[in-house]
Amino acid sequence: MTAVETDEAIHEGAGTVTRVLDPVAALAELAPIGRDEARGGWSRHLLDDADQKMREWFFNTAVSLGLDVEGDRNANQWAAWSPEGATGPAVGTGSHLDSVPGGGPLDGPLGVVSSLAAVSRLMDEGHRPTRPIRIANFAEEEGARFGVPCLGSQLLCGELAAERVGPLTDSAGVSASEVLREAGFDPQTIGADPSRLADLAMYVELHVEQGRQLAPLDAPVGLATGILAHGRWRVTITGRGDHAGATELDSRHDPMLVASSAIQAARARALLADPRTKARATVGKLQVVPGGSNAIASEVRLWLDARAEHDDEVRALVADVVADARKAARGEGCEIEVSEESFSTRVTFDVDLTDRLHAAISPHLGIVPRIPTGAGHDAGILAGYIPTAMLFVRNPDGVSHSPHEGASDDDIRAGVGALTDALRALTSPEHP
Ligand code: HGY
Ligand code: MN
Ligand code: MN
């Protein structure tokens, strides 16, 4: 079956031809795009070849469903269903199509595919929405190319200073300005888009669960309560490059030793924190210069990802890790520089909207747990500006940001059913 069921699903209803998108087939269509043979999994980063192919799929599929598709100045894509009778600010849904390096198949794409599938079901059943529905593909949610997560949604909301973005460079040293210009965007126009934001009355994002809370509760779908505060810091340690064999131990200034202290400190300090803070710190990315096996490094760059329940707990955790790293740098005669690349404040999703979603989806699902998440999302940015809520689809072993991320076909379809029920409720007369 192709993603867009053709003959049997084509219905002449209210003069429109509708097709129903099968989410499992759609995800299978996306699977070949951006496969990362070296790492395993998928690598799809802002406006690279893989991301461009994902965008093309989004455009073609949305058009085939009869949606109006456009891109905004911040490289986000939008697919709108705005039939006669749908008035006023829209219900927003969607997610992102970019990935972490070597990520899983569902983190992002599940939300985008489920949104298209849910709208295609509403069209097919002849639903007449009171509001338009807008499906987003937000740009650079993972921040894997330029280091700033939720780039597209932050720019949309004016949460990120546009002038910060252009000079950002990727691992090849190419600037965001060049990449945007090359893809047909004008770097001079990126930035807050108040009229587009004002055209969203609320936002509901479906996402694969990251962490393992739904499986023990035997629930295919959950609702989000909130997101941990989290941020990213780049740590640059400078020593003295030299020969691995000819340099005496007492005359070394080896930044790798300082980096290893910082990595150990991240775990140690998180473990020392009060468990109620849910503190966690990770170093997952390291760059070594020059990177020869027989050379003492001259510089090491590492990125610290730190998260906790509250903003001040994250900052306290980072302060302790950095203090340990600075002490190690002094001991090794190295320089160290720390810069904050991003910070996302703690998020509490809109309780009234979440209650409305619960009322809409629980008749078909039975129990729908409400769970917190440690993972950031575009919904976490939108939540600071408009009523926002999230749906999670059960991830049996909870693994994410890994090729081993997964969800069963039944749960994927249960998620689409829940999002369909949610969007129907939010665009019905009883939900002004
Ligand atoms: O890092 C995160 O939590 C998200 O996946 N960008
Ligand atoms: Mn992610
Ligand atoms: Mn995601």
Short mmCIF file of C-alpha atoms and ligand atoms in Angstrom, two decimals:
data_model
loop_
_atom_site.label_atom_id
_atom_site.label_comp_id
_atom_site.label_asym_id
_atom_site.label_seq_id
_atom_site.Cartn_x
_atom_site.Cartn_y
_atom_site.Cartn_z
CA MET A 1 0.00 0.00 0.00
CA THR A 2 1.39 3.40 -0.82
CA ALA A 3 1.29 6.08 1.85
CA VAL A 4 -1.58 7.86 0.15
CA GLU A 5 -4.26 5.25 -0.35
CA THR A 6 -5.61 5.94 -3.79
CA ASP A 7 -8.64 4.27 -5.35
CA GLU A 8 -10.42 2.73 -2.40
CA ALA A 9 -9.82 5.79 -0.26
CA ILE A 10 -10.86 8.37 -2.77
CA HIS A 11 -14.18 9.77 -1.72
CA GLU A 12 -16.23 12.38 -3.46
CA GLY A 13 -17.35 14.29 -0.38
CA ALA A 14 -18.56 17.91 -0.40
CA GLY A 15 -17.01 18.32 -3.82
CA THR A 16 -13.51 17.63 -2.58
CA VAL A 17 -11.40 14.63 -3.44
CA THR A 18 -9.81 13.32 -0.30
CA ARG A 19 -7.19 10.66 0.27
CA VAL A 20 -6.25 9.02 3.53
CA LEU A 21 -2.58 8.89 4.48
CA ASP A 22 -1.41 5.65 6.06
CA PRO A 23 1.22 6.64 8.69
CA VAL A 24 3.12 3.34 8.60
CA ALA A 25 3.42 3.41 4.82
CA ALA A 26 4.40 7.10 4.96
CA LEU A 27 7.19 6.38 7.45
CA ALA A 28 8.35 3.56 5.18
CA GLU A 29 8.54 6.06 2.31
CA LEU A 30 10.78 8.30 4.45
CA ALA A 31 13.00 5.47 5.69
CA PRO A 32 15.52 5.53 2.78
CA ILE A 33 16.12 9.29 3.18
CA GLY A 34 19.24 10.26 5.14
CA ARG A 35 20.33 6.72 6.15
CA ASP A 36 23.69 7.06 7.95
CA GLU A 37 25.72 3.94 7.08
CA ALA A 38 28.66 5.02 9.25
CA ARG A 39 26.70 5.68 12.44
CA GLY A 40 23.61 3.63 11.80
CA GLY A 41 20.25 5.34 11.94
CA TRP A 42 19.49 8.57 10.12
CA SER A 43 21.25 11.92 9.71
CA ARG A 44 19.07 14.70 8.33
CA HIS A 45 20.30 18.19 9.15
CA LEU A 46 19.00 21.64 8.29
CA LEU A 47 18.78 22.06 4.51
CA ASP A 48 21.34 19.34 3.73
CA ASP A 49 20.46 16.87 0.94
CA ALA A 50 18.52 14.58 3.25
CA ASP A 51 16.57 17.43 4.83
CA GLN A 52 15.77 18.80 1.37
CA LYS A 53 14.38 15.40 0.36
CA MET A 54 12.29 15.29 3.57
CA ARG A 55 10.94 18.75 2.77
CA GLU A 56 10.13 17.70 -0.77
CA TRP A 57 8.23 14.68 0.61
CA PHE A 58 6.33 16.95 2.98
CA PHE A 59 5.42 19.35 0.17
CA ASN A 60 4.34 16.63 -2.30
CA THR A 61 2.36 14.65 0.26
CA ALA A 62 0.59 17.71 1.64
CA VAL A 63 -0.28 18.86 -1.88
CA SER A 64 -1.58 15.39 -2.76
CA LEU A 65 -3.87 15.66 0.28
CA GLY A 66 -5.24 18.94 -1.01
CA LEU A 67 -3.48 21.12 1.57
CA ASP A 68 -2.02 24.57 0.87
CA VAL A 69 1.74 24.41 1.42
CA GLU A 70 4.10 27.31 2.02
CA GLY A 71 7.47 28.02 3.59
CA ASP A 72 8.11 30.89 5.98
CA ARG A 73 11.09 33.20 6.27
CA ASN A 74 12.62 31.01 8.98
CA ALA A 75 12.81 27.85 6.86
CA ASN A 76 9.76 26.30 8.53
CA GLN A 77 7.24 24.58 6.25
CA TRP A 78 3.46 24.86 6.74
CA ALA A 79 0.59 22.81 5.28
CA ALA A 80 -2.84 24.33 5.84
CA TRP A 81 -6.37 22.95 5.70
CA SER A 82 -8.65 25.92 5.66
CA PRO A 83 -11.98 24.94 4.06
CA GLU A 84 -15.04 27.18 3.92
CA GLY A 85 -16.36 27.84 7.41
CA ALA A 86 -12.94 27.56 9.03
CA THR A 87 -12.24 31.00 10.42
CA GLY A 88 -9.94 32.80 12.83
CA PRO A 89 -6.59 31.67 14.24
CA ALA A 90 -5.71 28.09 13.43
CA VAL A 91 -5.08 24.97 15.43
CA GLY A 92 -1.39 24.22 14.90
CA THR A 93 0.09 20.73 14.88
CA GLY A 94 3.15 19.03 13.34
CA SER A 95 6.71 18.56 14.54
CA HIS A 96 10.14 18.40 12.79
CA LEU A 97 11.82 16.31 10.08
CA ASP A 98 15.47 16.91 10.97
CA SER A 99 17.39 14.47 13.19
CA VAL A 100 20.35 14.14 15.50
CA PRO A 101 23.39 12.48 13.89
CA GLY A 102 22.58 8.77 13.63
CA GLY A 103 19.14 9.30 15.14
CA GLY A 104 16.02 7.20 15.04
CA PRO A 105 13.26 7.10 12.41
CA LEU A 106 10.45 8.57 14.52
CA ASP A 107 11.82 11.53 16.52
CA GLY A 108 10.10 14.30 14.58
CA PRO A 109 8.80 12.48 11.50
CA LEU A 110 6.20 10.61 13.57
CA GLY A 111 4.60 13.91 14.54
CA VAL A 112 4.64 15.35 11.04
CA VAL A 113 3.35 12.15 9.42
CA SER A 114 0.67 11.72 12.12
CA SER A 115 -0.52 15.29 11.61
CA LEU A 116 -0.89 14.79 7.85
CA ALA A 117 -2.61 11.44 8.45
CA ALA A 118 -4.99 12.88 11.05
CA VAL A 119 -6.03 15.78 8.81
CA SER A 120 -6.53 13.38 5.89
CA ARG A 121 -8.91 11.35 8.11
CA LEU A 122 -10.87 14.44 9.08
CA MET A 123 -11.18 15.39 5.41
CA ASP A 124 -12.22 11.85 4.54
CA GLU A 125 -14.97 11.76 7.21
CA GLY A 126 -16.35 15.06 5.94
CA HIS A 127 -15.44 17.00 9.10
CA ARG A 128 -16.08 20.72 8.73
CA PRO A 129 -13.53 22.43 10.96
CA THR A 130 -14.54 25.69 12.65
CA ARG A 131 -10.88 26.73 12.55
CA PRO A 132 -8.12 26.16 10.00
CA ILE A 133 -5.54 23.49 10.87
CA ARG A 134 -1.89 24.27 10.16
CA ILE A 135 0.73 21.50 10.09
CA ALA A 136 4.30 22.61 10.75
CA ASN A 137 7.64 21.10 9.81
CA PHE A 138 9.84 23.18 12.11
CA ALA A 139 13.42 23.78 10.97
CA GLU A 140 16.50 22.52 12.86
CA GLU A 141 14.68 21.29 15.96
CA GLU A 142 17.67 19.17 16.95
CA GLY A 143 20.20 21.94 16.41
CA ALA A 144 22.48 19.27 14.95
CA ARG A 145 23.89 21.49 12.17
CA PHE A 146 24.26 24.88 13.86
CA GLY A 147 24.10 24.02 17.54
CA VAL A 148 20.90 25.87 18.48
CA PRO A 149 17.90 23.58 19.04
CA CYS A 150 14.37 24.56 17.95
CA LEU A 151 15.90 27.16 15.61
CA GLY A 152 12.81 27.55 13.43
CA SER A 153 10.27 27.72 16.24
CA GLN A 154 12.48 30.04 18.30
CA LEU A 155 12.86 32.42 15.36
CA LEU A 156 9.10 32.28 14.66
CA CYS A 157 8.35 33.30 18.24
CA GLY A 158 11.09 35.92 18.44
CA GLU A 159 12.78 33.91 21.18
CA LEU A 160 16.13 33.93 19.38
CA ALA A 161 17.85 37.09 18.14
CA ALA A 162 17.96 36.77 14.35
CA GLU A 163 21.42 38.36 14.21
CA ARG A 164 22.77 35.41 16.24
CA VAL A 165 21.86 32.92 13.53
CA GLY A 166 23.67 34.07 10.36
CA PRO A 167 27.19 33.74 11.77
CA LEU A 168 26.60 30.25 13.24
CA THR A 169 28.76 27.72 11.42
CA ASP A 170 28.40 23.98 10.88
CA SER A 171 31.16 21.37 11.32
CA ALA A 172 32.50 22.23 7.85
CA GLY A 173 32.70 25.91 8.75
CA VAL A 174 29.79 26.88 6.48
CA SER A 175 27.68 29.69 7.96
CA ALA A 176 23.95 29.55 8.46
CA SER A 177 23.67 32.62 6.22
CA GLU A 178 25.34 30.79 3.36
CA VAL A 179 23.19 27.69 3.85
CA LEU A 180 19.98 29.70 4.03
CA ARG A 181 20.91 31.81 0.99
CA GLU A 182 21.92 28.72 -0.99
CA ALA A 183 18.48 27.24 -0.26
CA GLY A 184 16.69 30.35 -1.44
CA PHE A 185 16.05 32.08 1.88
CA ASP A 186 17.10 35.65 2.63
CA PRO A 187 19.20 35.62 5.82
CA GLN A 188 18.38 39.32 6.25
CA THR A 189 14.69 38.54 6.76
CA ILE A 190 14.86 35.71 9.31
CA GLY A 191 13.41 36.53 12.70
CA ALA A 192 10.19 37.00 14.64
CA ASP A 193 7.03 36.41 12.62
CA PRO A 194 4.31 37.90 14.82
CA SER A 195 1.51 37.69 12.27
CA ARG A 196 2.14 33.99 11.65
CA LEU A 197 2.30 33.35 15.40
CA ALA A 198 -0.89 35.36 15.93
CA ASP A 199 -2.53 33.07 13.38
CA LEU A 200 -2.07 30.11 15.74
CA ALA A 201 -4.69 29.82 18.50
CA MET A 202 -3.02 26.76 20.01
CA TYR A 203 -0.47 24.08 19.16
CA VAL A 204 -0.65 20.30 19.71
CA GLU A 205 2.42 18.17 18.93
CA LEU A 206 2.47 14.39 18.73
CA HIS A 207 5.89 12.85 19.35
CA VAL A 208 7.36 9.44 19.94
CA GLU A 209 7.93 8.94 23.66
CA GLN A 210 11.58 9.38 24.72
CA GLY A 211 12.09 7.46 27.93
CA ARG A 212 10.05 4.50 29.13
CA GLN A 213 6.96 5.56 31.11
CA LEU A 214 4.02 4.38 28.98
CA ALA A 215 5.03 0.74 28.58
CA PRO A 216 4.78 -0.08 32.33
CA LEU A 217 1.38 1.61 32.32
CA ASP A 218 0.26 -0.44 29.33
CA ALA A 219 -0.80 2.76 27.56
CA PRO A 220 -0.24 3.32 23.80
CA VAL A 221 -0.66 7.08 24.09
CA GLY A 222 0.12 9.60 26.81
CA LEU A 223 -0.19 13.34 27.42
CA ALA A 224 2.73 15.57 28.43
CA THR A 225 2.79 17.56 31.64
CA GLY A 226 6.00 19.47 30.99
CA ILE A 227 9.66 19.54 29.91
CA LEU A 228 12.77 19.75 32.07
CA ALA A 229 14.78 22.94 31.89
CA HIS A 230 17.81 22.26 29.71
CA GLY A 231 20.73 23.87 27.96
CA ARG A 232 23.94 23.32 25.99
CA TRP A 233 27.40 24.73 26.72
CA ARG A 234 30.45 24.60 24.48
CA VAL A 235 33.73 24.08 26.40
CA THR A 236 37.00 24.86 24.58
CA ILE A 237 40.20 23.62 26.25
CA THR A 238 43.53 24.79 24.87
CA GLY A 239 46.84 23.11 25.71
CA ARG A 240 50.07 22.58 23.85
CA GLY A 241 50.19 20.16 20.97
CA ASP A 242 53.30 18.04 20.92
CA HIS A 243 54.81 14.66 20.12
CA ALA A 244 53.29 11.70 22.02
CA GLY A 245 56.65 9.97 22.25
CA ALA A 246 59.16 12.74 22.63
CA THR A 247 57.40 14.87 25.27
CA GLU A 248 58.19 14.22 28.95
CA LEU A 249 55.14 13.78 31.16
CA ASP A 250 56.03 16.66 33.44
CA SER A 251 56.17 19.13 30.58
CA ARG A 252 52.80 18.37 29.05
CA HIS A 253 49.74 20.60 28.81
CA ASP A 254 47.27 18.05 27.52
CA PRO A 255 43.67 19.29 26.99
CA MET A 256 42.45 15.70 26.72
CA LEU A 257 43.10 15.21 30.44
CA VAL A 258 41.02 18.28 31.24
CA ALA A 259 38.27 17.08 28.93
CA SER A 260 38.23 13.72 30.67
CA SER A 261 37.87 15.48 34.04
CA ALA A 262 34.96 17.53 32.68
CA ILE A 263 33.22 14.42 31.34
CA GLN A 264 33.63 12.63 34.68
CA ALA A 265 32.45 15.76 36.54
CA ALA A 266 29.25 15.88 34.48
CA ARG A 267 28.17 12.47 35.74
CA ALA A 268 29.54 12.94 39.26
CA ARG A 269 27.83 16.28 39.83
CA ALA A 270 24.51 15.06 38.45
CA LEU A 271 24.67 12.06 40.79
CA LEU A 272 25.42 14.35 43.75
CA ALA A 273 22.38 16.54 43.03
CA ASP A 274 19.13 16.05 44.98
CA PRO A 275 17.27 13.30 43.05
CA ARG A 276 14.13 15.45 43.12
CA THR A 277 15.86 17.80 40.68
CA LYS A 278 16.08 15.01 38.08
CA ALA A 279 19.52 16.46 37.27
CA ARG A 280 21.30 14.90 34.30
CA ALA A 281 24.42 16.00 32.45
CA THR A 282 25.90 14.53 29.31
CA VAL A 283 28.90 15.03 27.07
CA GLY A 284 28.06 13.40 23.77
CA LYS A 285 30.13 15.43 21.35
CA LEU A 286 33.89 15.93 21.39
CA GLN A 287 36.23 17.47 18.81
CA VAL A 288 39.99 16.97 19.11
CA VAL A 289 42.63 19.03 17.28
CA PRO A 290 44.71 17.79 15.53
CA GLY A 291 43.34 14.31 16.29
CA GLY A 292 46.44 12.25 15.55
CA SER A 293 46.94 9.06 17.53
CA ASN A 294 50.60 9.92 18.13
CA ALA A 295 50.14 13.61 18.92
CA ILE A 296 49.26 15.36 22.16
CA ALA A 297 46.15 17.40 21.36
CA SER A 298 46.47 21.17 21.14
CA GLU A 299 42.74 21.81 21.60
CA VAL A 300 39.67 19.88 22.66
CA ARG A 301 36.10 21.09 22.26
CA LEU A 302 33.26 19.37 24.09
CA TRP A 303 29.58 20.09 24.44
CA LEU A 304 27.83 19.76 27.81
CA ASP A 305 24.09 19.03 27.81
CA ALA A 306 22.56 19.66 31.25
CA ARG A 307 18.94 19.28 32.39
CA ALA A 308 16.90 19.47 35.60
CA GLU A 309 13.43 20.29 36.86
CA HIS A 310 14.15 23.97 37.35
CA ASP A 311 16.28 26.57 35.57
CA ASP A 312 18.34 27.41 38.65
CA GLU A 313 19.08 23.72 39.25
CA VAL A 314 20.47 23.41 35.73
CA ARG A 315 22.63 26.48 36.22
CA ALA A 316 23.90 25.23 39.58
CA LEU A 317 24.77 21.86 38.05
CA VAL A 318 26.65 23.50 35.17
CA ALA A 319 28.48 25.84 37.57
CA ASP A 320 29.77 22.87 39.55
CA VAL A 321 30.86 20.95 36.44
CA VAL A 322 32.61 24.02 35.04
CA ALA A 323 34.35 24.68 38.38
CA ASP A 324 35.73 21.14 38.34
CA ALA A 325 36.86 21.54 34.74
CA ARG A 326 38.55 24.88 35.47
CA LYS A 327 40.40 23.30 38.41
CA ALA A 328 41.60 20.49 36.15
CA ALA A 329 42.69 23.04 33.53
CA ARG A 330 44.76 24.94 36.09
CA GLY A 331 46.40 21.73 37.19
CA GLU A 332 47.35 20.85 33.60
CA GLY A 333 48.40 24.33 32.58
CA CYS A 334 45.62 24.63 30.00
CA GLU A 335 43.24 27.44 29.11
CA ILE A 336 39.49 26.84 29.22
CA GLU A 337 36.62 28.84 27.78
CA VAL A 338 32.92 28.07 28.34
CA SER A 339 30.07 29.55 26.29
CA GLU A 340 26.35 28.94 26.55
CA GLU A 341 24.93 27.86 23.18
CA SER A 342 21.31 27.49 24.20
CA PHE A 343 19.03 27.48 27.22
CA SER A 344 15.39 26.35 27.33
CA THR A 345 13.45 27.21 30.44
CA ARG A 346 11.30 24.62 32.20
CA VAL A 347 7.97 24.08 30.43
CA THR A 348 4.55 23.37 31.93
CA PHE A 349 2.01 22.60 29.21
CA ASP A 350 -1.40 24.25 29.18
CA VAL A 351 -3.59 22.32 31.62
CA ASP A 352 -6.92 23.41 30.12
CA LEU A 353 -5.86 22.37 26.60
CA THR A 354 -4.42 19.11 27.94
CA ASP A 355 -7.71 18.45 29.75
CA ARG A 356 -9.59 19.08 26.49
CA LEU A 357 -7.33 16.64 24.69
CA HIS A 358 -7.83 14.07 27.44
CA ALA A 359 -11.62 14.38 27.14
CA ALA A 360 -11.38 13.97 23.36
CA ILE A 361 -9.03 10.98 23.22
CA SER A 362 -9.82 8.91 26.31
CA PRO A 363 -13.15 7.52 25.03
CA HIS A 364 -11.22 5.55 22.39
CA LEU A 365 -8.11 4.90 24.47
CA GLY A 366 -9.22 4.30 28.03
CA ILE A 367 -6.37 5.33 30.32
CA VAL A 368 -4.21 8.18 29.02
CA PRO A 369 -1.34 8.83 31.47
CA ARG A 370 0.09 12.30 31.91
CA ILE A 371 3.88 12.15 31.94
CA PRO A 372 6.79 14.62 32.11
CA THR A 373 9.61 14.52 29.61
CA GLY A 374 13.31 15.29 29.69
CA ALA A 375 13.37 15.90 25.94
CA GLY A 376 12.99 19.32 24.36
CA HIS A 377 10.47 20.01 21.60
CA ASP A 378 9.23 22.85 19.43
CA ALA A 379 6.09 22.59 21.56
CA GLY A 380 8.30 23.68 24.46
CA ILE A 381 9.01 26.94 22.64
CA LEU A 382 5.42 27.55 21.47
CA ALA A 383 4.25 26.89 25.05
CA GLY A 384 5.71 30.25 26.04
CA TYR A 385 3.41 32.06 23.60
CA ILE A 386 0.19 30.12 22.93
CA PRO A 387 -1.72 27.29 24.66
CA THR A 388 0.29 24.18 23.85
CA ALA A 389 0.04 20.47 24.62
CA MET A 390 1.74 17.24 23.57
CA LEU A 391 0.73 13.66 22.87
CA PHE A 392 3.28 10.84 23.21
CA VAL A 393 3.19 7.50 21.41
CA ARG A 394 4.55 4.56 23.42
CA ASN A 395 8.18 3.67 22.77
CA PRO A 396 8.52 0.10 24.08
CA ASP A 397 12.08 0.38 25.38
CA GLY A 398 12.19 4.16 25.56
CA VAL A 399 15.38 4.54 23.54
CA SER A 400 15.71 7.67 21.38
CA HIS A 401 18.43 9.67 19.61
CA SER A 402 19.52 6.22 18.49
CA PRO A 403 18.77 3.91 15.54
CA HIS A 404 17.04 1.64 18.08
CA GLU A 405 14.17 4.09 18.67
CA GLY A 406 10.85 2.53 17.79
CA ALA A 407 7.08 2.22 18.19
CA SER A 408 4.71 -0.55 17.09
CA ASP A 409 2.52 -0.10 14.00
CA ASP A 410 -0.55 -0.48 16.22
CA ASP A 411 0.65 2.27 18.56
CA ILE A 412 1.53 4.52 15.61
CA ARG A 413 -2.02 4.10 14.36
CA ALA A 414 -3.40 4.62 17.88
CA GLY A 415 -1.47 7.89 17.97
CA VAL A 416 -2.99 9.00 14.67
CA GLY A 417 -6.44 8.09 15.98
CA ALA A 418 -5.83 10.14 19.12
CA LEU A 419 -4.55 13.14 17.16
CA THR A 420 -7.54 12.86 14.81
CA ASP A 421 -9.91 12.88 17.81
CA ALA A 422 -8.01 15.80 19.32
CA LEU A 423 -8.03 17.94 16.17
CA ARG A 424 -11.68 17.15 15.52
CA ALA A 425 -12.60 18.25 19.04
CA LEU A 426 -10.52 21.43 18.84
CA THR A 427 -12.14 22.43 15.53
CA SER A 428 -15.73 21.64 16.49
CA PRO A 429 -18.38 24.23 17.42
CA GLU A 430 -18.36 23.18 21.08
CA HIS A 431 -14.71 24.21 21.33
CA PRO A 432 -14.82 27.94 20.44
O1 HGY B 1 17.61 17.55 22.85
C1 HGY B 1 16.40 17.38 22.94
O2 HGY B 1 15.88 17.17 24.02
C2 HGY B 1 15.55 17.41 21.71
O3 HGY B 1 15.53 16.13 21.16
N1 HGY B 1 16.02 18.36 20.74
MN MN B 2 15.23 14.74 19.41
MN MN B 3 11.97 15.61 18.49
#
